[in-house]
Amino acid sequence: MFTIRFDMRAPSTGAPPTELYGAASEMAAWAERRGCVAAVLCEHHCADDGYLPSPLLLGSAIAARTTQLMLNLVVILPFYDVARLAEDMSVLDHISAGRASYVFGIGYRQEEFDHFGLSLSDRGRLADRKLDQLRRLLSGEEVADDGRRMKVRPLPRTPGGPTMMWGGASLAAARRAGRNGLGLLANGGVPGMRGAYEDACRQNGHEPGFVLIPERDAATNCFVANDVDAAWDEIGKYLLHDAVAYAEWNPDNTVSANITTAKTVDELRASSRTHLILSVDEATERVANGEILNLSPLCGGMPPEVAWPYLKRFADLS
């Protein structure tokens, strides 16, 4: 089993966005037929390399090409008009026949809050208010807010709306998930995070739900090669772009997965456990031991014609 992740970075050193978006849907459909359990779509804005700003649109394209593949959309909640988000989630719930789930976060980049005319310091308050309204709207309620009356139709296919979880890598994120009775799908962990989540659940009348707190060195970008040295020569620059871009956005982050201090391809290869190029034998052993590998075939804007052989090589392991 494996997952496939798309963030659609398209730096000048990689393929153009049109090629990458076309390939993402094609790869997702291909991966579904070969045991992929989920496609993960992430969100950011104002990135020079074009990082995916609209995961629900790409999710709809992938849903239309697949029939069983689960879709896990990472959504920065404060940036959305809550009524429009609820409508889009409802429509995608029908397009996907209930296969789309959501991991909400509060965001952390000042540029993104400037883009939407919001204050970074208000993000927690905005997230709490919008989450409450979103859940009510998806349950069929009419919601009043400062003279505005909101109602979502059609209602989602899934009663009460799609599965929703909370993300982040802090005690505050864990408490927000627990307070609202959501699962916790973190992108990193700090001491006491699970306990904070479970306590917040019980204090607010909820049973603890699904929890995943990855280690900082969790493998988030895996590739399989016949010749590992040649592969680093071929695709190392794309992996490095991804690693450096996340590190620049998170200069003081010491807990989240997918972040490394590497500055060169050689440093990334030597030190990173998040961006991996595995030999066929190494990948086969990991799969045989029950590890679910996380693939990111278009990592760093990798041209589709370069990416496809690595993706297909993984499928050949079984």
PDB file of C-alpha atoms in Angstrom:
ATOM      1  CA  MET A   1       0.000   0.000   0.000  1.00  0.00           C
ATOM      2  CA  PHE A   2       1.063   3.564  -0.554  1.00  0.00           C
ATOM      3  CA  THR A   3      -0.155   7.149  -0.590  1.00  0.00           C
ATOM      4  CA  ILE A   4       0.448   9.757  -3.254  1.00  0.00           C
ATOM      5  CA  ARG A   5       0.886  13.444  -2.505  1.00  0.00           C
ATOM      6  CA  PHE A   6       0.628  16.508  -4.700  1.00  0.00           C
ATOM      7  CA  ASP A   7       1.519  20.085  -3.788  1.00  0.00           C
ATOM      8  CA  MET A   8       2.060  21.189  -7.400  1.00  0.00           C
ATOM      9  CA  ARG A   9       5.223  23.247  -6.924  1.00  0.00           C
ATOM     10  CA  ALA A  10       6.347  24.436 -10.351  1.00  0.00           C
ATOM     11  CA  PRO A  11       9.665  26.288 -10.029  1.00  0.00           C
ATOM     12  CA  SER A  12      11.433  27.587 -13.125  1.00  0.00           C
ATOM     13  CA  THR A  13      13.746  24.571 -12.975  1.00  0.00           C
ATOM     14  CA  GLY A  14      10.827  22.157 -13.328  1.00  0.00           C
ATOM     15  CA  ALA A  15       7.894  21.470 -15.594  1.00  0.00           C
ATOM     16  CA  PRO A  16       5.222  24.106 -16.319  1.00  0.00           C
ATOM     17  CA  PRO A  17       2.015  24.015 -14.246  1.00  0.00           C
ATOM     18  CA  THR A  18      -0.210  22.842 -17.120  1.00  0.00           C
ATOM     19  CA  GLU A  19       1.876  19.689 -17.543  1.00  0.00           C
ATOM     20  CA  LEU A  20       1.991  19.037 -13.805  1.00  0.00           C
ATOM     21  CA  TYR A  21      -1.760  19.406 -13.257  1.00  0.00           C
ATOM     22  CA  GLY A  22      -2.514  17.096 -16.150  1.00  0.00           C
ATOM     23  CA  ALA A  23      -0.072  14.536 -14.813  1.00  0.00           C
ATOM     24  CA  ALA A  24      -1.462  14.682 -11.263  1.00  0.00           C
ATOM     25  CA  SER A  25      -4.904  13.455 -12.304  1.00  0.00           C
ATOM     26  CA  GLU A  26      -3.382  10.825 -14.584  1.00  0.00           C
ATOM     27  CA  MET A  27      -1.036   9.583 -11.865  1.00  0.00           C
ATOM     28  CA  ALA A  28      -3.835   9.423  -9.299  1.00  0.00           C
ATOM     29  CA  ALA A  29      -5.986   7.312 -11.620  1.00  0.00           C
ATOM     30  CA  TRP A  30      -3.024   5.064 -12.384  1.00  0.00           C
ATOM     31  CA  ALA A  31      -2.105   4.734  -8.696  1.00  0.00           C
ATOM     32  CA  GLU A  32      -5.661   3.804  -7.708  1.00  0.00           C
ATOM     33  CA  ARG A  33      -5.461   0.709  -9.895  1.00  0.00           C
ATOM     34  CA  ARG A  34      -2.264  -0.351  -8.136  1.00  0.00           C
ATOM     35  CA  GLY A  35      -3.208  -0.199  -4.475  1.00  0.00           C
ATOM     36  CA  CYS A  36      -2.834   3.475  -3.595  1.00  0.00           C
ATOM     37  CA  VAL A  37      -4.993   4.184  -0.559  1.00  0.00           C
ATOM     38  CA  ALA A  38      -5.169   7.984  -0.679  1.00  0.00           C
ATOM     39  CA  ALA A  39      -4.161  11.089  -2.552  1.00  0.00           C
ATOM     40  CA  VAL A  40      -3.060  13.937  -0.274  1.00  0.00           C
ATOM     41  CA  LEU A  41      -3.509  17.493  -1.573  1.00  0.00           C
ATOM     42  CA  CYS A  42      -1.944  20.386   0.324  1.00  0.00           C
ATOM     43  CA  GLU A  43      -2.594  24.135   0.263  1.00  0.00           C
ATOM     44  CA  HIS A  44      -0.502  27.298   0.300  1.00  0.00           C
ATOM     45  CA  HIS A  45      -0.752  30.709  -1.352  1.00  0.00           C
ATOM     46  CA  CYS A  46       1.492  33.355  -2.904  1.00  0.00           C
ATOM     47  CA  ALA A  47       4.375  30.915  -3.360  1.00  0.00           C
ATOM     48  CA  ASP A  48       6.830  31.878  -6.091  1.00  0.00           C
ATOM     49  CA  ASP A  49       6.832  28.281  -7.303  1.00  0.00           C
ATOM     50  CA  GLY A  50       3.030  28.116  -7.604  1.00  0.00           C
ATOM     51  CA  TYR A  51       2.299  25.805  -4.664  1.00  0.00           C
ATOM     52  CA  LEU A  52      -1.270  24.481  -4.951  1.00  0.00           C
ATOM     53  CA  PRO A  53      -3.672  27.238  -3.786  1.00  0.00           C
ATOM     54  CA  SER A  54      -6.921  25.362  -4.519  1.00  0.00           C
ATOM     55  CA  PRO A  55      -6.962  21.762  -3.272  1.00  0.00           C
ATOM     56  CA  LEU A  56     -10.724  21.375  -3.744  1.00  0.00           C
ATOM     57  CA  LEU A  57     -10.453  22.090  -7.464  1.00  0.00           C
ATOM     58  CA  LEU A  58      -7.662  19.567  -7.958  1.00  0.00           C
ATOM     59  CA  GLY A  59      -9.542  17.157  -5.694  1.00  0.00           C
ATOM     60  CA  SER A  60     -12.581  17.408  -7.951  1.00  0.00           C
ATOM     61  CA  ALA A  61     -10.471  16.661 -11.028  1.00  0.00           C
ATOM     62  CA  ILE A  62      -8.960  13.600  -9.365  1.00  0.00           C
ATOM     63  CA  ALA A  63     -12.324  12.443  -8.009  1.00  0.00           C
ATOM     64  CA  ALA A  64     -13.751  12.517 -11.532  1.00  0.00           C
ATOM     65  CA  ARG A  65     -10.947  10.233 -12.743  1.00  0.00           C
ATOM     66  CA  THR A  66     -11.188   7.696  -9.903  1.00  0.00           C
ATOM     67  CA  THR A  67     -13.790   5.548  -8.169  1.00  0.00           C
ATOM     68  CA  GLN A  68     -12.219   4.263  -4.937  1.00  0.00           C
ATOM     69  CA  LEU A  69      -9.195   6.423  -4.153  1.00  0.00           C
ATOM     70  CA  MET A  70      -9.584   8.368  -0.919  1.00  0.00           C
ATOM     71  CA  LEU A  71      -8.843  12.093  -1.070  1.00  0.00           C
ATOM     72  CA  ASN A  72      -7.284  13.853   1.899  1.00  0.00           C
ATOM     73  CA  LEU A  73      -7.370  17.638   1.464  1.00  0.00           C
ATOM     74  CA  VAL A  74      -5.328  19.934   3.683  1.00  0.00           C
ATOM     75  CA  VAL A  75      -7.236  23.224   4.002  1.00  0.00           C
ATOM     76  CA  ILE A  76      -6.199  26.460   5.748  1.00  0.00           C
ATOM     77  CA  LEU A  77      -9.554  27.317   7.272  1.00  0.00           C
ATOM     78  CA  PRO A  78      -9.202  31.049   8.136  1.00  0.00           C
ATOM     79  CA  PHE A  79      -8.769  31.923   4.444  1.00  0.00           C
ATOM     80  CA  TYR A  80     -12.221  30.751   3.342  1.00  0.00           C
ATOM     81  CA  ASP A  81     -15.648  32.283   3.136  1.00  0.00           C
ATOM     82  CA  VAL A  82     -17.367  29.643   5.210  1.00  0.00           C
ATOM     83  CA  ALA A  83     -20.563  29.436   3.152  1.00  0.00           C
ATOM     84  CA  ARG A  84     -18.660  29.008  -0.092  1.00  0.00           C
ATOM     85  CA  LEU A  85     -16.353  26.415   1.445  1.00  0.00           C
ATOM     86  CA  ALA A  86     -19.344  24.438   2.727  1.00  0.00           C
ATOM     87  CA  GLU A  87     -20.921  24.511  -0.732  1.00  0.00           C
ATOM     88  CA  ASP A  88     -17.726  23.372  -2.418  1.00  0.00           C
ATOM     89  CA  MET A  89     -17.241  20.593   0.133  1.00  0.00           C
ATOM     90  CA  SER A  90     -20.819  19.444  -0.414  1.00  0.00           C
ATOM     91  CA  VAL A  91     -20.415  19.331  -4.196  1.00  0.00           C
ATOM     92  CA  LEU A  92     -17.101  17.466  -3.933  1.00  0.00           C
ATOM     93  CA  ASP A  93     -18.746  15.031  -1.531  1.00  0.00           C
ATOM     94  CA  HIS A  94     -21.171  14.147  -4.322  1.00  0.00           C
ATOM     95  CA  ILE A  95     -18.553  14.070  -7.090  1.00  0.00           C
ATOM     96  CA  SER A  96     -16.337  11.774  -5.019  1.00  0.00           C
ATOM     97  CA  ALA A  97     -19.200   9.698  -3.579  1.00  0.00           C
ATOM     98  CA  GLY A  98     -18.004  10.528  -0.079  1.00  0.00           C
ATOM     99  CA  ARG A  99     -14.288   9.830  -0.624  1.00  0.00           C
ATOM    100  CA  ALA A 100     -12.977  13.287   0.314  1.00  0.00           C
ATOM    101  CA  SER A 101     -11.864  14.079   3.869  1.00  0.00           C
ATOM    102  CA  TYR A 102     -10.317  17.248   5.263  1.00  0.00           C
ATOM    103  CA  VAL A 103      -7.493  18.245   7.563  1.00  0.00           C
ATOM    104  CA  PHE A 104      -7.865  21.849   8.687  1.00  0.00           C
ATOM    105  CA  GLY A 105      -5.098  24.124   9.849  1.00  0.00           C
ATOM    106  CA  ILE A 106      -4.810  27.755  10.914  1.00  0.00           C
ATOM    107  CA  GLY A 107      -1.907  28.790   8.668  1.00  0.00           C
ATOM    108  CA  TYR A 108       1.413  30.361   9.562  1.00  0.00           C
ATOM    109  CA  ARG A 109       2.773  32.475   6.679  1.00  0.00           C
ATOM    110  CA  GLN A 110       2.341  36.234   7.012  1.00  0.00           C
ATOM    111  CA  GLU A 111       2.254  36.624   3.215  1.00  0.00           C
ATOM    112  CA  GLU A 112      -0.822  34.466   3.011  1.00  0.00           C
ATOM    113  CA  PHE A 113      -2.727  36.423   5.619  1.00  0.00           C
ATOM    114  CA  ASP A 114      -1.785  39.644   3.844  1.00  0.00           C
ATOM    115  CA  HIS A 115      -3.091  38.124   0.604  1.00  0.00           C
ATOM    116  CA  PHE A 116      -6.518  37.592   2.152  1.00  0.00           C
ATOM    117  CA  GLY A 117      -6.556  40.817   4.140  1.00  0.00           C
ATOM    118  CA  LEU A 118      -6.514  38.988   7.479  1.00  0.00           C
ATOM    119  CA  SER A 119      -4.525  39.370  10.673  1.00  0.00           C
ATOM    120  CA  LEU A 120      -2.227  36.508  11.606  1.00  0.00           C
ATOM    121  CA  SER A 121      -3.002  37.184  15.260  1.00  0.00           C
ATOM    122  CA  ASP A 122      -6.708  36.500  14.624  1.00  0.00           C
ATOM    123  CA  ARG A 123      -6.177  33.091  13.055  1.00  0.00           C
ATOM    124  CA  GLY A 124      -7.206  31.023  16.070  1.00  0.00           C
ATOM    125  CA  ARG A 125     -10.402  32.975  16.623  1.00  0.00           C
ATOM    126  CA  LEU A 126     -11.255  32.838  12.921  1.00  0.00           C
ATOM    127  CA  ALA A 127     -10.639  29.110  12.777  1.00  0.00           C
ATOM    128  CA  ASP A 128     -12.852  28.379  15.773  1.00  0.00           C
ATOM    129  CA  ARG A 129     -15.733  30.510  14.507  1.00  0.00           C
ATOM    130  CA  LYS A 130     -15.564  29.186  10.955  1.00  0.00           C
ATOM    131  CA  LEU A 131     -15.262  25.565  12.038  1.00  0.00           C
ATOM    132  CA  ASP A 132     -18.431  25.848  14.125  1.00  0.00           C
ATOM    133  CA  GLN A 133     -20.331  27.501  11.272  1.00  0.00           C
ATOM    134  CA  LEU A 134     -19.008  25.052   8.697  1.00  0.00           C
ATOM    135  CA  ARG A 135     -20.172  22.022  10.652  1.00  0.00           C
ATOM    136  CA  ARG A 136     -23.594  23.511  11.195  1.00  0.00           C
ATOM    137  CA  LEU A 137     -23.982  24.399   7.522  1.00  0.00           C
ATOM    138  CA  LEU A 138     -22.947  20.924   6.383  1.00  0.00           C
ATOM    139  CA  SER A 139     -25.512  19.461   8.772  1.00  0.00           C
ATOM    140  CA  GLY A 140     -28.267  21.415   7.034  1.00  0.00           C
ATOM    141  CA  GLU A 141     -28.721  24.294   9.478  1.00  0.00           C
ATOM    142  CA  GLU A 142     -29.369  27.862   8.474  1.00  0.00           C
ATOM    143  CA  VAL A 143     -26.665  29.952  10.102  1.00  0.00           C
ATOM    144  CA  ALA A 144     -26.946  33.641  10.965  1.00  0.00           C
ATOM    145  CA  ASP A 145     -23.806  35.720  11.306  1.00  0.00           C
ATOM    146  CA  ASP A 146     -23.694  39.513  11.657  1.00  0.00           C
ATOM    147  CA  GLY A 147     -26.808  40.069   9.577  1.00  0.00           C
ATOM    148  CA  ARG A 148     -25.924  37.381   7.076  1.00  0.00           C
ATOM    149  CA  ARG A 149     -28.052  34.269   6.623  1.00  0.00           C
ATOM    150  CA  MET A 150     -26.331  31.202   5.200  1.00  0.00           C
ATOM    151  CA  LYS A 151     -27.793  27.891   4.019  1.00  0.00           C
ATOM    152  CA  VAL A 152     -26.086  25.187   1.987  1.00  0.00           C
ATOM    153  CA  ARG A 153     -27.827  23.241  -0.731  1.00  0.00           C
ATOM    154  CA  PRO A 154     -27.437  20.577  -1.888  1.00  0.00           C
ATOM    155  CA  LEU A 155     -26.680  18.909   1.386  1.00  0.00           C
ATOM    156  CA  PRO A 156     -23.637  16.656   1.328  1.00  0.00           C
ATOM    157  CA  ARG A 157     -24.005  13.032   0.328  1.00  0.00           C
ATOM    158  CA  THR A 158     -22.406  12.131   3.691  1.00  0.00           C
ATOM    159  CA  PRO A 159     -24.830  12.870   6.566  1.00  0.00           C
ATOM    160  CA  GLY A 160     -23.440  15.758   8.578  1.00  0.00           C
ATOM    161  CA  GLY A 161     -20.734  16.360   6.012  1.00  0.00           C
ATOM    162  CA  PRO A 162     -17.377  14.795   5.108  1.00  0.00           C
ATOM    163  CA  THR A 163     -14.864  13.583   7.668  1.00  0.00           C
ATOM    164  CA  MET A 164     -12.994  16.499   9.198  1.00  0.00           C
ATOM    165  CA  MET A 165      -9.769  16.403  11.211  1.00  0.00           C
ATOM    166  CA  TRP A 166      -7.400  18.984  12.595  1.00  0.00           C
ATOM    167  CA  GLY A 167      -3.729  19.382  11.747  1.00  0.00           C
ATOM    168  CA  GLY A 168      -0.745  21.242  13.099  1.00  0.00           C
ATOM    169  CA  ALA A 169       2.213  20.414  15.294  1.00  0.00           C
ATOM    170  CA  SER A 170       1.517  22.018  18.661  1.00  0.00           C
ATOM    171  CA  LEU A 171      -0.340  21.532  21.920  1.00  0.00           C
ATOM    172  CA  ALA A 172      -2.778  24.230  20.820  1.00  0.00           C
ATOM    173  CA  ALA A 173      -3.585  22.261  17.667  1.00  0.00           C
ATOM    174  CA  ALA A 174      -4.108  19.104  19.692  1.00  0.00           C
ATOM    175  CA  ARG A 175      -6.439  20.896  22.097  1.00  0.00           C
ATOM    176  CA  ARG A 176      -8.407  22.468  19.243  1.00  0.00           C
ATOM    177  CA  ALA A 177      -8.923  19.045  17.681  1.00  0.00           C
ATOM    178  CA  GLY A 178     -10.028  17.548  20.985  1.00  0.00           C
ATOM    179  CA  ARG A 179     -12.253  20.470  21.948  1.00  0.00           C
ATOM    180  CA  ASN A 180     -14.167  20.050  18.702  1.00  0.00           C
ATOM    181  CA  GLY A 181     -14.293  16.259  18.715  1.00  0.00           C
ATOM    182  CA  LEU A 182     -12.181  15.913  15.584  1.00  0.00           C
ATOM    183  CA  GLY A 183      -9.428  13.459  14.805  1.00  0.00           C
ATOM    184  CA  LEU A 184      -5.846  14.730  14.999  1.00  0.00           C
ATOM    185  CA  LEU A 185      -3.764  14.309  11.847  1.00  0.00           C
ATOM    186  CA  ALA A 186      -0.650  16.247  12.769  1.00  0.00           C
ATOM    187  CA  ASN A 187       2.303  17.196  10.603  1.00  0.00           C
ATOM    188  CA  GLY A 188       4.703  16.908  13.518  1.00  0.00           C
ATOM    189  CA  GLY A 189       4.703  16.408  17.248  1.00  0.00           C
ATOM    190  CA  VAL A 190       5.715  17.939  20.554  1.00  0.00           C
ATOM    191  CA  PRO A 191       5.835  16.245  23.972  1.00  0.00           C
ATOM    192  CA  GLY A 192       2.416  15.795  25.531  1.00  0.00           C
ATOM    193  CA  MET A 193       0.483  16.298  22.323  1.00  0.00           C
ATOM    194  CA  ARG A 194      -1.494  13.060  22.463  1.00  0.00           C
ATOM    195  CA  GLY A 195      -2.354  13.585  26.120  1.00  0.00           C
ATOM    196  CA  ALA A 196      -3.465  17.164  25.474  1.00  0.00           C
ATOM    197  CA  TYR A 197      -5.706  15.911  22.672  1.00  0.00           C
ATOM    198  CA  GLU A 198      -7.292  13.145  24.721  1.00  0.00           C
ATOM    199  CA  ASP A 199      -7.835  15.414  27.738  1.00  0.00           C
ATOM    200  CA  ALA A 200      -9.486  18.072  25.589  1.00  0.00           C
ATOM    201  CA  CYS A 201     -11.743  15.459  24.013  1.00  0.00           C
ATOM    202  CA  ARG A 202     -12.996  14.135  27.331  1.00  0.00           C
ATOM    203  CA  GLN A 203     -13.332  17.582  28.921  1.00  0.00           C
ATOM    204  CA  ASN A 204     -15.679  18.533  26.108  1.00  0.00           C
ATOM    205  CA  GLY A 205     -17.746  15.340  26.067  1.00  0.00           C
ATOM    206  CA  HIS A 206     -16.021  13.597  23.139  1.00  0.00           C
ATOM    207  CA  GLU A 207     -14.380  10.215  22.881  1.00  0.00           C
ATOM    208  CA  PRO A 208     -10.837  10.519  21.488  1.00  0.00           C
ATOM    209  CA  GLY A 209     -10.713   9.732  17.801  1.00  0.00           C
ATOM    210  CA  PHE A 210      -8.080   8.963  15.194  1.00  0.00           C
ATOM    211  CA  VAL A 211      -4.603  10.277  16.027  1.00  0.00           C
ATOM    212  CA  LEU A 212      -1.504  10.348  13.839  1.00  0.00           C
ATOM    213  CA  ILE A 213       1.540  12.265  15.077  1.00  0.00           C
ATOM    214  CA  PRO A 214       4.497  11.648  12.748  1.00  0.00           C
ATOM    215  CA  GLU A 215       8.108  11.780  13.789  1.00  0.00           C
ATOM    216  CA  ARG A 216      10.171  14.672  12.429  1.00  0.00           C
ATOM    217  CA  ASP A 217      12.144  12.281  10.227  1.00  0.00           C
ATOM    218  CA  ALA A 218       9.112  10.489   8.802  1.00  0.00           C
ATOM    219  CA  ALA A 219       9.648   9.655   5.128  1.00  0.00           C
ATOM    220  CA  THR A 220       7.340  11.982   3.205  1.00  0.00           C
ATOM    221  CA  ASN A 221       8.859  11.838  -0.283  1.00  0.00           C
ATOM    222  CA  CYS A 222       9.895   8.351  -1.414  1.00  0.00           C
ATOM    223  CA  PHE A 223      11.267   7.306  -4.790  1.00  0.00           C
ATOM    224  CA  VAL A 224      12.425   3.895  -6.025  1.00  0.00           C
ATOM    225  CA  ALA A 225      15.431   3.564  -8.323  1.00  0.00           C
ATOM    226  CA  ASN A 226      17.402   0.820 -10.006  1.00  0.00           C
ATOM    227  CA  ASP A 227      20.543   2.910  -9.556  1.00  0.00           C
ATOM    228  CA  VAL A 228      20.359   5.187  -6.507  1.00  0.00           C
ATOM    229  CA  ASP A 229      23.465   7.206  -7.432  1.00  0.00           C
ATOM    230  CA  ALA A 230      22.143   7.930 -10.916  1.00  0.00           C
ATOM    231  CA  ALA A 231      18.742   8.795  -9.467  1.00  0.00           C
ATOM    232  CA  TRP A 232      20.185  11.421  -7.125  1.00  0.00           C
ATOM    233  CA  ASP A 233      21.977  12.916 -10.123  1.00  0.00           C
ATOM    234  CA  GLU A 234      18.723  12.993 -12.079  1.00  0.00           C
ATOM    235  CA  ILE A 235      16.112  14.100  -9.551  1.00  0.00           C
ATOM    236  CA  GLY A 236      18.075  15.368  -6.556  1.00  0.00           C
ATOM    237  CA  LYS A 237      17.601  19.007  -7.554  1.00  0.00           C
ATOM    238  CA  TYR A 238      13.813  18.639  -7.439  1.00  0.00           C
ATOM    239  CA  LEU A 239      13.881  17.046  -3.997  1.00  0.00           C
ATOM    240  CA  LEU A 240      16.232  19.776  -2.807  1.00  0.00           C
ATOM    241  CA  HIS A 241      13.912  22.524  -4.036  1.00  0.00           C
ATOM    242  CA  ASP A 242      11.051  21.018  -2.039  1.00  0.00           C
ATOM    243  CA  ALA A 243      13.178  20.639   1.086  1.00  0.00           C
ATOM    244  CA  VAL A 244      14.704  24.130   0.918  1.00  0.00           C
ATOM    245  CA  ALA A 245      11.345  25.793   0.210  1.00  0.00           C
ATOM    246  CA  TYR A 246       9.736  24.275   3.300  1.00  0.00           C
ATOM    247  CA  ALA A 247      12.770  25.119   5.416  1.00  0.00           C
ATOM    248  CA  GLU A 248      12.632  28.770   4.305  1.00  0.00           C
ATOM    249  CA  TRP A 249       8.984  28.966   5.353  1.00  0.00           C
ATOM    250  CA  ASN A 250       9.747  27.314   8.702  1.00  0.00           C
ATOM    251  CA  PRO A 251      13.143  28.649   9.844  1.00  0.00           C
ATOM    252  CA  ASP A 252      12.583  27.901  13.527  1.00  0.00           C
ATOM    253  CA  ASN A 253      10.525  24.730  13.162  1.00  0.00           C
ATOM    254  CA  THR A 254      12.195  21.774  14.851  1.00  0.00           C
ATOM    255  CA  VAL A 255       9.206  19.434  15.053  1.00  0.00           C
ATOM    256  CA  SER A 256       7.401  19.155  11.705  1.00  0.00           C
ATOM    257  CA  ALA A 257       8.053  16.378   9.245  1.00  0.00           C
ATOM    258  CA  ASN A 258       9.362  17.223   5.749  1.00  0.00           C
ATOM    259  CA  ILE A 259      11.736  19.955   6.981  1.00  0.00           C
ATOM    260  CA  THR A 260      15.507  19.666   6.693  1.00  0.00           C
ATOM    261  CA  THR A 261      18.470  21.996   7.031  1.00  0.00           C
ATOM    262  CA  ALA A 262      20.179  20.642   3.904  1.00  0.00           C
ATOM    263  CA  LYS A 263      21.412  23.244   1.404  1.00  0.00           C
ATOM    264  CA  THR A 264      22.833  20.990  -1.309  1.00  0.00           C
ATOM    265  CA  VAL A 265      21.815  17.743  -2.960  1.00  0.00           C
ATOM    266  CA  ASP A 266      24.731  15.948  -1.293  1.00  0.00           C
ATOM    267  CA  GLU A 267      23.691  17.236   2.126  1.00  0.00           C
ATOM    268  CA  LEU A 268      20.087  16.214   1.518  1.00  0.00           C
ATOM    269  CA  ARG A 269      21.122  12.717   0.515  1.00  0.00           C
ATOM    270  CA  ALA A 270      23.434  12.335   3.501  1.00  0.00           C
ATOM    271  CA  SER A 271      21.199  13.766   6.200  1.00  0.00           C
ATOM    272  CA  SER A 272      17.546  13.634   5.224  1.00  0.00           C
ATOM    273  CA  ARG A 273      15.180  10.873   6.220  1.00  0.00           C
ATOM    274  CA  THR A 274      12.203  12.681   4.720  1.00  0.00           C
ATOM    275  CA  HIS A 275      13.336  12.792   1.069  1.00  0.00           C
ATOM    276  CA  LEU A 276      14.444   9.297   0.138  1.00  0.00           C
ATOM    277  CA  ILE A 277      15.552   7.489  -2.970  1.00  0.00           C
ATOM    278  CA  LEU A 278      15.396   3.786  -2.200  1.00  0.00           C
ATOM    279  CA  SER A 279      16.902   0.915  -4.099  1.00  0.00           C
ATOM    280  CA  VAL A 280      14.461  -1.698  -5.347  1.00  0.00           C
ATOM    281  CA  ASP A 281      15.668  -4.077  -2.630  1.00  0.00           C
ATOM    282  CA  GLU A 282      15.270  -1.454   0.128  1.00  0.00           C
ATOM    283  CA  ALA A 283      11.794  -0.518  -1.013  1.00  0.00           C
ATOM    284  CA  THR A 284      10.779  -4.173  -1.320  1.00  0.00           C
ATOM    285  CA  GLU A 285      11.915  -4.836   2.246  1.00  0.00           C
ATOM    286  CA  ARG A 286      10.002  -1.850   3.611  1.00  0.00           C
ATOM    287  CA  VAL A 287       6.824  -2.894   1.841  1.00  0.00           C
ATOM    288  CA  ALA A 288       7.251  -6.495   3.004  1.00  0.00           C
ATOM    289  CA  ASN A 289       7.527  -5.218   6.590  1.00  0.00           C
ATOM    290  CA  GLY A 290       4.158  -3.481   6.250  1.00  0.00           C
ATOM    291  CA  GLU A 291       5.380   0.086   5.816  1.00  0.00           C
ATOM    292  CA  ILE A 292       3.060   2.371   3.869  1.00  0.00           C
ATOM    293  CA  LEU A 293       5.304   4.478   1.657  1.00  0.00           C
ATOM    294  CA  ASN A 294       4.438   8.089   0.950  1.00  0.00           C
ATOM    295  CA  LEU A 295       5.130   8.976  -2.661  1.00  0.00           C
ATOM    296  CA  SER A 296       5.376  12.500  -4.050  1.00  0.00           C
ATOM    297  CA  PRO A 297       5.949  11.818  -7.743  1.00  0.00           C
ATOM    298  CA  LEU A 298       5.927  15.457  -8.922  1.00  0.00           C
ATOM    299  CA  CYS A 299       8.050  16.690  -6.015  1.00  0.00           C
ATOM    300  CA  GLY A 300       9.703  20.019  -6.700  1.00  0.00           C
ATOM    301  CA  GLY A 301       8.106  20.366 -10.123  1.00  0.00           C
ATOM    302  CA  MET A 302       9.664  17.171 -11.443  1.00  0.00           C
ATOM    303  CA  PRO A 303       8.762  16.801 -15.146  1.00  0.00           C
ATOM    304  CA  PRO A 304       6.186  14.038 -15.642  1.00  0.00           C
ATOM    305  CA  GLU A 305       8.362  12.183 -18.151  1.00  0.00           C
ATOM    306  CA  VAL A 306      11.063  11.978 -15.477  1.00  0.00           C
ATOM    307  CA  ALA A 307       8.642  11.130 -12.666  1.00  0.00           C
ATOM    308  CA  TRP A 308       6.683   8.315 -14.295  1.00  0.00           C
ATOM    309  CA  PRO A 309       9.454   5.667 -14.273  1.00  0.00           C
ATOM    310  CA  TYR A 310       9.992   6.140 -10.534  1.00  0.00           C
ATOM    311  CA  LEU A 311       6.279   5.800  -9.852  1.00  0.00           C
ATOM    312  CA  LYS A 312       5.905   2.735 -12.062  1.00  0.00           C
ATOM    313  CA  ARG A 313       8.962   1.132 -10.490  1.00  0.00           C
ATOM    314  CA  PHE A 314       7.263   1.255  -7.101  1.00  0.00           C
ATOM    315  CA  ALA A 315       4.216  -0.569  -8.464  1.00  0.00           C
ATOM    316  CA  ASP A 316       6.507  -3.300  -9.817  1.00  0.00           C
ATOM    317  CA  LEU A 317       7.629  -4.170  -6.280  1.00  0.00           C
ATOM    318  CA  SER A 318       4.570  -6.322  -5.708  1.00  0.00           C
TER     319      SER A 318
END
